[in-house]
CSV table of N, CA, C and O in Angstrom, one decimal:
chain,number,residue,atom,x,y,z
Z,1,MET,N,0.8,-1.2,0.0
Z,1,MET,CA,0.0,0.0,0.0
Z,1,MET,C,0.9,1.2,0.0
Z,1,MET,O,1.9,1.3,0.7
Z,2,THR,N,0.5,2.3,-0.7
Z,2,THR,CA,1.2,3.5,-0.8
Z,2,THR,C,0.8,4.4,0.4
Z,2,THR,O,-0.5,4.5,0.6
Z,3,LEU,N,1.7,4.9,1.1
Z,3,LEU,CA,1.4,5.8,2.2
Z,3,LEU,C,0.9,7.1,1.7
Z,3,LEU,O,1.4,7.6,0.7
Z,4,SER,N,-0.1,7.7,2.4
Z,4,SER,CA,-0.7,9.0,1.9
Z,4,SER,C,-0.1,10.2,2.7
Z,4,SER,O,0.0,10.1,3.9
Z,5,THR,N,0.2,11.2,2.0
Z,5,THR,CA,0.6,12.4,2.7
Z,5,THR,C,-0.6,13.4,2.8
Z,5,THR,O,-0.5,14.4,3.3
Z,6,GLU,N,-1.7,12.9,2.2
Z,6,GLU,CA,-2.9,13.8,2.2
Z,6,GLU,C,-3.8,13.5,3.5
Z,6,GLU,O,-4.6,14.3,3.8
Z,7,LEU,N,-3.6,12.4,4.2
Z,7,LEU,CA,-4.4,12.2,5.4
Z,7,LEU,C,-3.8,13.0,6.5
Z,7,LEU,O,-2.6,13.0,6.8
Z,8,ASP,N,-4.7,13.6,7.2
Z,8,ASP,CA,-4.3,14.5,8.4
Z,8,ASP,C,-4.7,13.8,9.7
Z,8,ASP,O,-5.9,13.6,10.0
Z,9,CYS,N,-3.7,13.3,10.4
Z,9,CYS,CA,-3.9,12.6,11.6
Z,9,CYS,C,-4.7,13.4,12.6
Z,9,CYS,O,-5.4,12.8,13.4
Z,10,GLN,N,-4.5,14.7,12.6
Z,10,GLN,CA,-5.2,15.5,13.6
Z,10,GLN,C,-6.6,15.8,13.3
Z,10,GLN,O,-7.3,16.4,14.0
Z,11,ALA,N,-7.0,15.3,12.1
Z,11,ALA,CA,-8.4,15.4,11.7
Z,11,ALA,C,-9.0,14.0,11.7
Z,11,ALA,O,-10.1,13.8,11.2
Z,12,CYS,N,-8.3,13.0,12.3
Z,12,CYS,CA,-8.8,11.6,12.2
Z,12,CYS,C,-8.9,11.0,13.6
Z,12,CYS,O,-9.9,11.0,14.2
Z,13,GLY,N,-7.8,10.4,14.1
Z,13,GLY,CA,-7.7,9.8,15.4
Z,13,GLY,C,-8.3,8.4,15.4
Z,13,GLY,O,-8.3,7.7,16.5
Z,14,ALA,N,-8.6,7.8,14.3
Z,14,ALA,CA,-9.2,6.5,14.2
Z,14,ALA,C,-8.2,5.4,14.8
Z,14,ALA,O,-8.7,4.5,15.5
Z,15,CYS,N,-7.0,5.5,14.5
Z,15,CYS,CA,-6.0,4.5,14.9
Z,15,CYS,C,-5.9,4.5,16.5
Z,15,CYS,O,-5.6,3.5,17.1
Z,16,CYS,N,-6.1,5.6,17.1
Z,16,CYS,CA,-6.1,5.7,18.6
Z,16,CYS,C,-7.3,5.3,19.3
Z,16,CYS,O,-7.4,5.3,20.5
Z,17,SER,N,-8.3,4.9,18.5
Z,17,SER,CA,-9.7,4.6,19.0
Z,17,SER,C,-10.2,3.3,18.5
Z,17,SER,O,-11.3,2.9,18.8
Z,18,TYR,N,-9.4,2.6,17.7
Z,18,TYR,CA,-9.9,1.4,17.0
Z,18,TYR,C,-9.9,0.2,17.9
Z,18,TYR,O,-10.8,-0.6,17.9
Z,19,SER,N,-8.8,0.0,18.7
Z,19,SER,CA,-8.7,-1.2,19.6
Z,19,SER,C,-7.8,-1.0,20.8
Z,19,SER,O,-6.7,-0.4,20.7
Z,20,HIS,N,-8.3,-1.4,21.9
Z,20,HIS,CA,-7.5,-1.3,23.1
Z,20,HIS,C,-6.3,-2.2,23.1
Z,20,HIS,O,-5.4,-2.1,23.9
Z,21,GLU,N,-6.2,-3.1,22.1
Z,21,GLU,CA,-5.0,-4.0,21.9
Z,21,GLU,C,-3.9,-3.3,21.2
Z,21,GLU,O,-2.7,-3.7,21.2
Z,22,TRP,N,-4.2,-2.2,20.4
Z,22,TRP,CA,-3.1,-1.6,19.6
Z,22,TRP,C,-2.1,-0.8,20.4
Z,22,TRP,O,-0.9,-0.8,20.1
Z,23,PRO,N,-2.5,0.0,21.4
Z,23,PRO,CA,-1.4,0.8,22.1
Z,23,PRO,C,-0.7,-0.1,23.1
Z,23,PRO,O,-0.6,0.2,24.3
Z,24,ARG,N,-0.1,-1.2,22.7
Z,24,ARG,CA,0.7,-2.1,23.5
Z,24,ARG,C,2.2,-1.8,23.4
Z,24,ARG,O,2.7,-1.5,22.4
Z,25,PHE,N,2.8,-1.8,24.6
Z,25,PHE,CA,4.3,-1.6,24.6
Z,25,PHE,C,5.0,-2.8,24.1
Z,25,PHE,O,4.7,-4.0,24.5
Z,26,SER,N,6.0,-2.6,23.3
Z,26,SER,CA,6.8,-3.8,22.8
Z,26,SER,C,8.3,-3.5,22.7
Z,26,SER,O,9.0,-4.3,23.1
Z,27,THR,N,8.6,-2.4,22.2
Z,27,THR,CA,10.1,-2.1,22.0
Z,27,THR,C,10.6,-0.9,22.8
Z,27,THR,O,11.7,-0.6,22.7
Z,28,GLU,N,9.8,-0.4,23.6
Z,28,GLU,CA,10.2,0.8,24.5
Z,28,GLU,C,11.1,0.3,25.5
Z,28,GLU,O,11.0,-0.7,26.1
Z,29,SER,N,12.1,1.2,25.8
Z,29,SER,CA,13.0,0.9,26.9
Z,29,SER,C,12.3,1.3,28.3
Z,29,SER,O,11.3,2.0,28.3
Z,30,ASP,N,12.8,0.7,29.3
Z,30,ASP,CA,12.2,1.1,30.7
Z,30,ASP,C,12.3,2.6,30.9
Z,30,ASP,O,11.4,3.2,31.5
Z,31,ALA,N,13.4,3.2,30.5
Z,31,ALA,CA,13.5,4.6,30.7
Z,31,ALA,C,12.5,5.4,29.9
Z,31,ALA,O,11.9,6.4,30.5
Z,32,ASP,N,12.1,5.0,28.7
Z,32,ASP,CA,11.1,5.6,27.9
Z,32,ASP,C,9.7,5.5,28.6
Z,32,ASP,O,8.9,6.4,28.7
Z,33,LEU,N,9.5,4.2,29.1
Z,33,LEU,CA,8.2,4.0,29.7
Z,33,LEU,C,8.0,4.8,31.0
Z,33,LEU,O,6.9,5.2,31.4
Z,34,ASP,N,9.1,5.0,31.7
Z,34,ASP,CA,9.1,5.7,32.9
Z,34,ASP,C,8.7,7.2,32.7
Z,34,ASP,O,8.2,7.9,33.6
Z,35,LEU,N,8.8,7.7,31.5
Z,35,LEU,CA,8.5,9.1,31.2
Z,35,LEU,C,7.0,9.3,31.0
Z,35,LEU,O,6.5,10.4,31.1
Z,36,LEU,N,6.3,8.2,30.7
Z,36,LEU,CA,4.8,8.3,30.4
Z,36,LEU,C,4.1,8.6,31.7
Z,36,LEU,O,4.3,7.9,32.7
Z,37,PRO,N,3.2,9.6,31.7
Z,37,PRO,CA,2.4,9.9,32.9
Z,37,PRO,C,1.6,8.6,33.3
Z,37,PRO,O,0.9,8.0,32.4
Z,38,ALA,N,1.6,8.3,34.5
Z,38,ALA,CA,1.0,7.1,35.0
Z,38,ALA,C,-0.5,7.0,34.7
Z,38,ALA,O,-1.0,5.9,34.5
Z,39,GLN,N,-1.2,8.1,34.6
Z,39,GLN,CA,-2.7,8.0,34.4
Z,39,GLN,C,-3.0,7.5,33.0
Z,39,GLN,O,-4.1,7.2,32.7
Z,40,PHE,N,-2.0,7.5,32.1
Z,40,PHE,CA,-2.2,7.0,30.7
Z,40,PHE,C,-1.7,5.6,30.5
Z,40,PHE,O,-1.8,5.1,29.4
Z,41,VAL,N,-1.2,5.0,31.5
Z,41,VAL,CA,-0.6,3.6,31.4
Z,41,VAL,C,-1.6,2.6,32.0
Z,41,VAL,O,-2.2,2.9,33.1
Z,42,SER,N,-1.8,1.5,31.3
Z,42,SER,CA,-2.8,0.5,31.8
Z,42,SER,C,-2.3,-0.1,33.2
Z,42,SER,O,-1.2,0.0,33.5
Z,43,ALA,N,-3.3,-0.6,33.9
Z,43,ALA,CA,-3.0,-1.1,35.2
Z,43,ALA,C,-2.0,-2.2,35.2
Z,43,ALA,O,-1.2,-2.3,36.1
Z,44,ASP,N,-2.0,-3.0,34.2
Z,44,ASP,CA,-1.0,-4.1,34.1
Z,44,ASP,C,0.3,-3.6,33.5
Z,44,ASP,O,1.2,-4.4,33.3
Z,45,GLN,N,0.4,-2.4,33.1
Z,45,GLN,CA,1.6,-1.7,32.5
Z,45,GLN,C,2.0,-2.4,31.2
Z,45,GLN,O,3.2,-2.3,30.8
Z,46,SER,N,1.1,-3.0,30.5
Z,46,SER,CA,1.4,-3.6,29.2
Z,46,SER,C,1.2,-2.6,28.0
Z,46,SER,O,1.7,-2.9,26.9
Z,47,GLY,N,0.6,-1.5,28.3
Z,47,GLY,CA,0.3,-0.6,27.2
Z,47,GLY,C,-0.4,0.7,27.7
Z,47,GLY,O,-0.5,0.9,28.9
Z,48,MET,N,-0.9,1.4,26.8
Z,48,MET,CA,-1.7,2.6,27.2
Z,48,MET,C,-3.0,2.3,27.8
Z,48,MET,O,-3.6,1.3,27.4
Z,49,ARG,N,-3.5,3.0,28.7
Z,49,ARG,CA,-4.8,2.8,29.3
Z,49,ARG,C,-5.8,3.3,28.3
Z,49,ARG,O,-5.6,4.3,27.6
Z,50,CYS,N,-6.9,2.5,28.1
Z,50,CYS,CA,-7.9,2.9,27.2
Z,50,CYS,C,-9.2,3.0,27.9
Z,50,CYS,O,-9.5,2.4,28.9
Z,51,ASP,N,-10.1,3.9,27.4
Z,51,ASP,CA,-11.5,4.0,27.8
Z,51,ASP,C,-12.3,3.3,26.7
Z,51,ASP,O,-12.5,3.9,25.7
Z,52,GLY,N,-12.7,2.1,27.0
Z,52,GLY,CA,-13.3,1.3,26.0
Z,52,GLY,C,-12.2,0.9,25.0
Z,52,GLY,O,-11.1,0.4,25.4
Z,53,GLU,N,-12.3,1.3,23.7
Z,53,GLU,CA,-11.3,1.0,22.7
Z,53,GLU,C,-10.4,2.2,22.5
Z,53,GLU,O,-9.4,2.1,21.9
Z,54,ARG,N,-10.8,3.3,23.0
Z,54,ARG,CA,-10.1,4.6,22.8
Z,54,ARG,C,-8.9,4.8,23.8
Z,54,ARG,O,-9.1,4.7,25.0
Z,55,CYS,N,-7.7,5.2,23.3
Z,55,CYS,CA,-6.6,5.5,24.1
Z,55,CYS,C,-6.9,6.7,25.0
Z,55,CYS,O,-7.5,7.7,24.5
Z,56,SER,N,-6.6,6.6,26.2
Z,56,SER,CA,-7.0,7.7,27.2
Z,56,SER,C,-6.1,9.0,26.9
Z,56,SER,O,-6.5,10.0,27.4
Z,57,ALA,N,-5.1,8.9,26.1
Z,57,ALA,CA,-4.3,10.1,25.8
Z,57,ALA,C,-4.8,10.8,24.6
Z,57,ALA,O,-4.2,11.9,24.3
Z,58,LEU,N,-5.9,10.3,24.0
Z,58,LEU,CA,-6.4,11.0,22.8
Z,58,LEU,C,-7.4,12.0,23.3
Z,58,LEU,O,-8.4,11.7,24.0
Z,59,SER,N,-7.3,13.2,22.8
Z,59,SER,CA,-8.2,14.3,23.1
Z,59,SER,C,-9.0,14.7,21.8
Z,59,SER,O,-8.3,14.7,20.7
Z,60,GLY,N,-10.2,15.0,21.9
Z,60,GLY,CA,-11.0,15.5,20.7
Z,60,GLY,C,-12.0,14.5,20.2
Z,60,GLY,O,-12.3,13.6,20.8
Z,61,THR,N,-12.5,14.8,19.0
Z,61,THR,CA,-13.5,14.1,18.3
Z,61,THR,C,-13.0,13.4,17.1
Z,61,THR,O,-12.4,14.0,16.2
Z,62,ILE,N,-13.2,12.0,17.1
Z,62,ILE,CA,-12.7,11.2,16.0
Z,62,ILE,C,-13.3,11.7,14.7
Z,62,ILE,O,-14.5,12.0,14.6
Z,63,GLY,N,-12.5,11.9,13.6
Z,63,GLY,CA,-13.0,12.3,12.3
Z,63,GLY,C,-13.1,13.8,12.2
Z,63,GLY,O,-13.5,14.3,11.1
Z,64,LYS,N,-12.9,14.5,13.3
Z,64,LYS,CA,-13.1,16.0,13.2
Z,64,LYS,C,-11.7,16.7,13.6
Z,64,LYS,O,-11.1,17.2,12.8
Z,65,GLN,N,-11.4,16.6,14.9
Z,65,GLN,CA,-10.1,17.2,15.3
Z,65,GLN,C,-9.7,16.5,16.6
Z,65,GLN,O,-10.5,16.4,17.6
Z,66,VAL,N,-8.5,16.0,16.6
Z,66,VAL,CA,-7.9,15.2,17.7
Z,66,VAL,C,-6.5,15.6,17.9
Z,66,VAL,O,-5.8,16.2,17.1
Z,67,SER,N,-6.0,15.3,19.1
Z,67,SER,CA,-4.6,15.4,19.4
Z,67,SER,C,-4.2,14.4,20.5
Z,67,SER,O,-5.1,13.9,21.3
Z,68,CYS,N,-3.0,14.1,20.6
Z,68,CYS,CA,-2.4,13.2,21.6
Z,68,CYS,C,-1.8,14.1,22.7
Z,68,CYS,O,-0.9,14.9,22.4
Z,69,VAL,N,-2.3,13.9,23.9
Z,69,VAL,CA,-1.8,14.8,25.0
Z,69,VAL,C,-0.4,14.4,25.4
Z,69,VAL,O,0.2,15.1,26.2
Z,70,ILE,N,0.1,13.3,24.9
Z,70,ILE,CA,1.5,12.9,25.2
Z,70,ILE,C,2.3,12.6,24.0
Z,70,ILE,O,3.2,11.8,23.9
Z,71,TYR,N,2.0,13.4,22.9
Z,71,TYR,CA,2.5,13.1,21.6
Z,71,TYR,C,4.1,12.9,21.6
Z,71,TYR,O,4.6,12.0,21.0
Z,72,GLY,N,4.8,13.8,22.2
Z,72,GLY,CA,6.2,13.7,22.3
Z,72,GLY,C,6.8,12.4,23.0
Z,72,GLY,O,7.9,12.0,22.8
Z,73,LEU,N,5.9,11.9,23.8
Z,73,LEU,CA,6.3,10.7,24.6
Z,73,LEU,C,5.6,9.4,24.2
Z,73,LEU,O,5.9,8.3,24.7
Z,74,ARG,N,4.8,9.5,23.1
Z,74,ARG,CA,4.0,8.3,22.7
Z,74,ARG,C,4.8,7.1,22.4
Z,74,ARG,O,6.0,7.2,22.0
Z,75,PRO,N,4.3,5.9,22.7
Z,75,PRO,CA,5.0,4.7,22.5
Z,75,PRO,C,5.3,4.4,21.0
Z,75,PRO,O,4.7,4.9,20.1
Z,76,ASP,N,6.2,3.4,20.8
Z,76,ASP,CA,6.6,3.1,19.4
Z,76,ASP,C,5.4,2.6,18.6
Z,76,ASP,O,5.4,2.9,17.4
Z,77,VAL,N,4.5,1.9,19.2
Z,77,VAL,CA,3.3,1.4,18.4
Z,77,VAL,C,2.6,2.6,17.8
Z,77,VAL,O,2.1,2.5,16.7
Z,78,CYS,N,2.5,3.7,18.5
Z,78,CYS,CA,1.9,4.9,17.9
Z,78,CYS,C,2.7,5.5,16.9
Z,78,CYS,O,2.2,6.0,15.9
Z,79,ARG,N,4.0,5.5,17.0
Z,79,ARG,CA,4.9,6.2,16.1
Z,79,ARG,C,4.9,5.4,14.7
Z,79,ARG,O,5.2,6.0,13.7
Z,80,THR,N,4.7,4.1,14.8
Z,80,THR,CA,4.9,3.3,13.6
Z,80,THR,C,3.6,3.3,12.7
Z,80,THR,O,3.6,2.8,11.6
Z,81,CYS,N,2.5,3.7,13.3
Z,81,CYS,CA,1.2,3.8,12.5
Z,81,CYS,C,1.3,5.0,11.6
Z,81,CYS,O,1.4,6.1,12.1
Z,82,LEU,N,1.4,4.9,10.3
Z,82,LEU,CA,1.6,6.0,9.4
Z,82,LEU,C,0.3,6.2,8.6
Z,82,LEU,O,-0.4,5.3,8.2
Z,83,PRO,N,0.1,7.5,8.2
Z,83,PRO,CA,-1.1,7.8,7.3
Z,83,PRO,C,-1.1,6.9,6.1
Z,83,PRO,O,-0.1,6.9,5.3
Z,84,GLY,N,-2.2,6.2,5.9
Z,84,GLY,CA,-2.4,5.4,4.7
Z,84,GLY,C,-1.8,4.0,4.8
Z,84,GLY,O,-2.1,3.2,3.9
Z,85,ASP,N,-1.1,3.6,5.9
Z,85,ASP,CA,-0.7,2.2,6.0
Z,85,ASP,C,-1.8,1.3,6.3
Z,85,ASP,O,-3.0,1.7,6.5
Z,86,ASP,N,-1.6,0.0,6.4
Z,86,ASP,CA,-2.6,-1.0,6.7
Z,86,ASP,C,-3.4,-0.7,8.0
Z,86,ASP,O,-4.6,-0.8,8.0
Z,87,ALA,N,-2.6,-0.4,9.1
Z,87,ALA,CA,-3.3,-0.1,10.3
Z,87,ALA,C,-4.2,1.1,10.3
Z,87,ALA,O,-5.3,1.1,10.8
Z,88,CYS,N,-3.7,2.1,9.6
Z,88,CYS,CA,-4.5,3.4,9.4
Z,88,CYS,C,-5.7,3.1,8.6
Z,88,CYS,O,-6.8,3.5,9.0
Z,89,SER,N,-5.6,2.4,7.5
Z,89,SER,CA,-6.7,2.1,6.7
Z,89,SER,C,-7.8,1.3,7.4
Z,89,SER,O,-9.0,1.5,7.3
Z,90,THR,N,-7.3,0.3,8.1
Z,90,THR,CA,-8.3,-0.6,8.9
Z,90,THR,C,-9.0,0.2,9.9
Z,90,THR,O,-10.3,0.1,10.0
Z,91,ALA,N,-8.4,1.1,10.6
Z,91,ALA,CA,-9.0,1.9,11.6
Z,91,ALA,C,-10.0,2.9,11.0
Z,91,ALA,O,-11.1,3.1,11.4
Z,92,ARG,N,-9.5,3.6,9.9
Z,92,ARG,CA,-10.4,4.5,9.2
Z,92,ARG,C,-11.7,3.9,8.7
Z,92,ARG,O,-12.7,4.4,8.8
Z,93,LYS,N,-11.5,2.7,8.2
Z,93,LYS,CA,-12.7,2.0,7.6
Z,93,LYS,C,-13.7,1.7,8.8
Z,93,LYS,O,-14.9,1.8,8.6
Z,94,ALA,N,-13.2,1.3,9.9
Z,94,ALA,CA,-14.1,1.0,11.1
Z,94,ALA,C,-14.9,2.2,11.5
Z,94,ALA,O,-16.0,2.0,12.0
Z,95,PHE,N,-14.4,3.4,11.3
Z,95,PHE,CA,-15.1,4.6,11.6
Z,95,PHE,C,-15.8,5.3,10.5
Z,95,PHE,O,-16.3,6.3,10.6
Z,96,GLY,N,-15.8,4.6,9.3
Z,96,GLY,CA,-16.5,5.1,8.1
Z,96,GLY,C,-15.8,6.3,7.5
Z,96,GLY,O,-16.4,7.1,6.9
Z,97,LEU,N,-14.5,6.4,7.7
Z,97,LEU,CA,-13.7,7.5,7.2
Z,97,LEU,C,-13.0,7.0,5.9
Z,97,LEU,O,-12.5,6.0,5.8
Z,98,ALA,N,-13.1,7.8,4.8
Z,98,ALA,CA,-12.6,7.5,3.5
Z,98,ALA,C,-11.1,7.4,3.6
Z,98,ALA,O,-10.4,8.1,4.3
């Protein structure tokens, strides 16, 4: 799949709301994880805390305007989801976003 430079993540947020399984820690160092505010980390410390399927660090309205309140500290799983990749496309389809 070709990655899109036309998709605006701050007008989407679908990837951050698609599944509580996605924001899982995998390659982060302990030092990086220690920087994350505790209120955004799941109780078992395996990933980001979610409210239902939505990451608790996501602010705003899906498909309108969103932002990540810990953007500079976000885990690798969040950094690797790119506009137009398979994960992005799957999440966008689930929310009815073209």
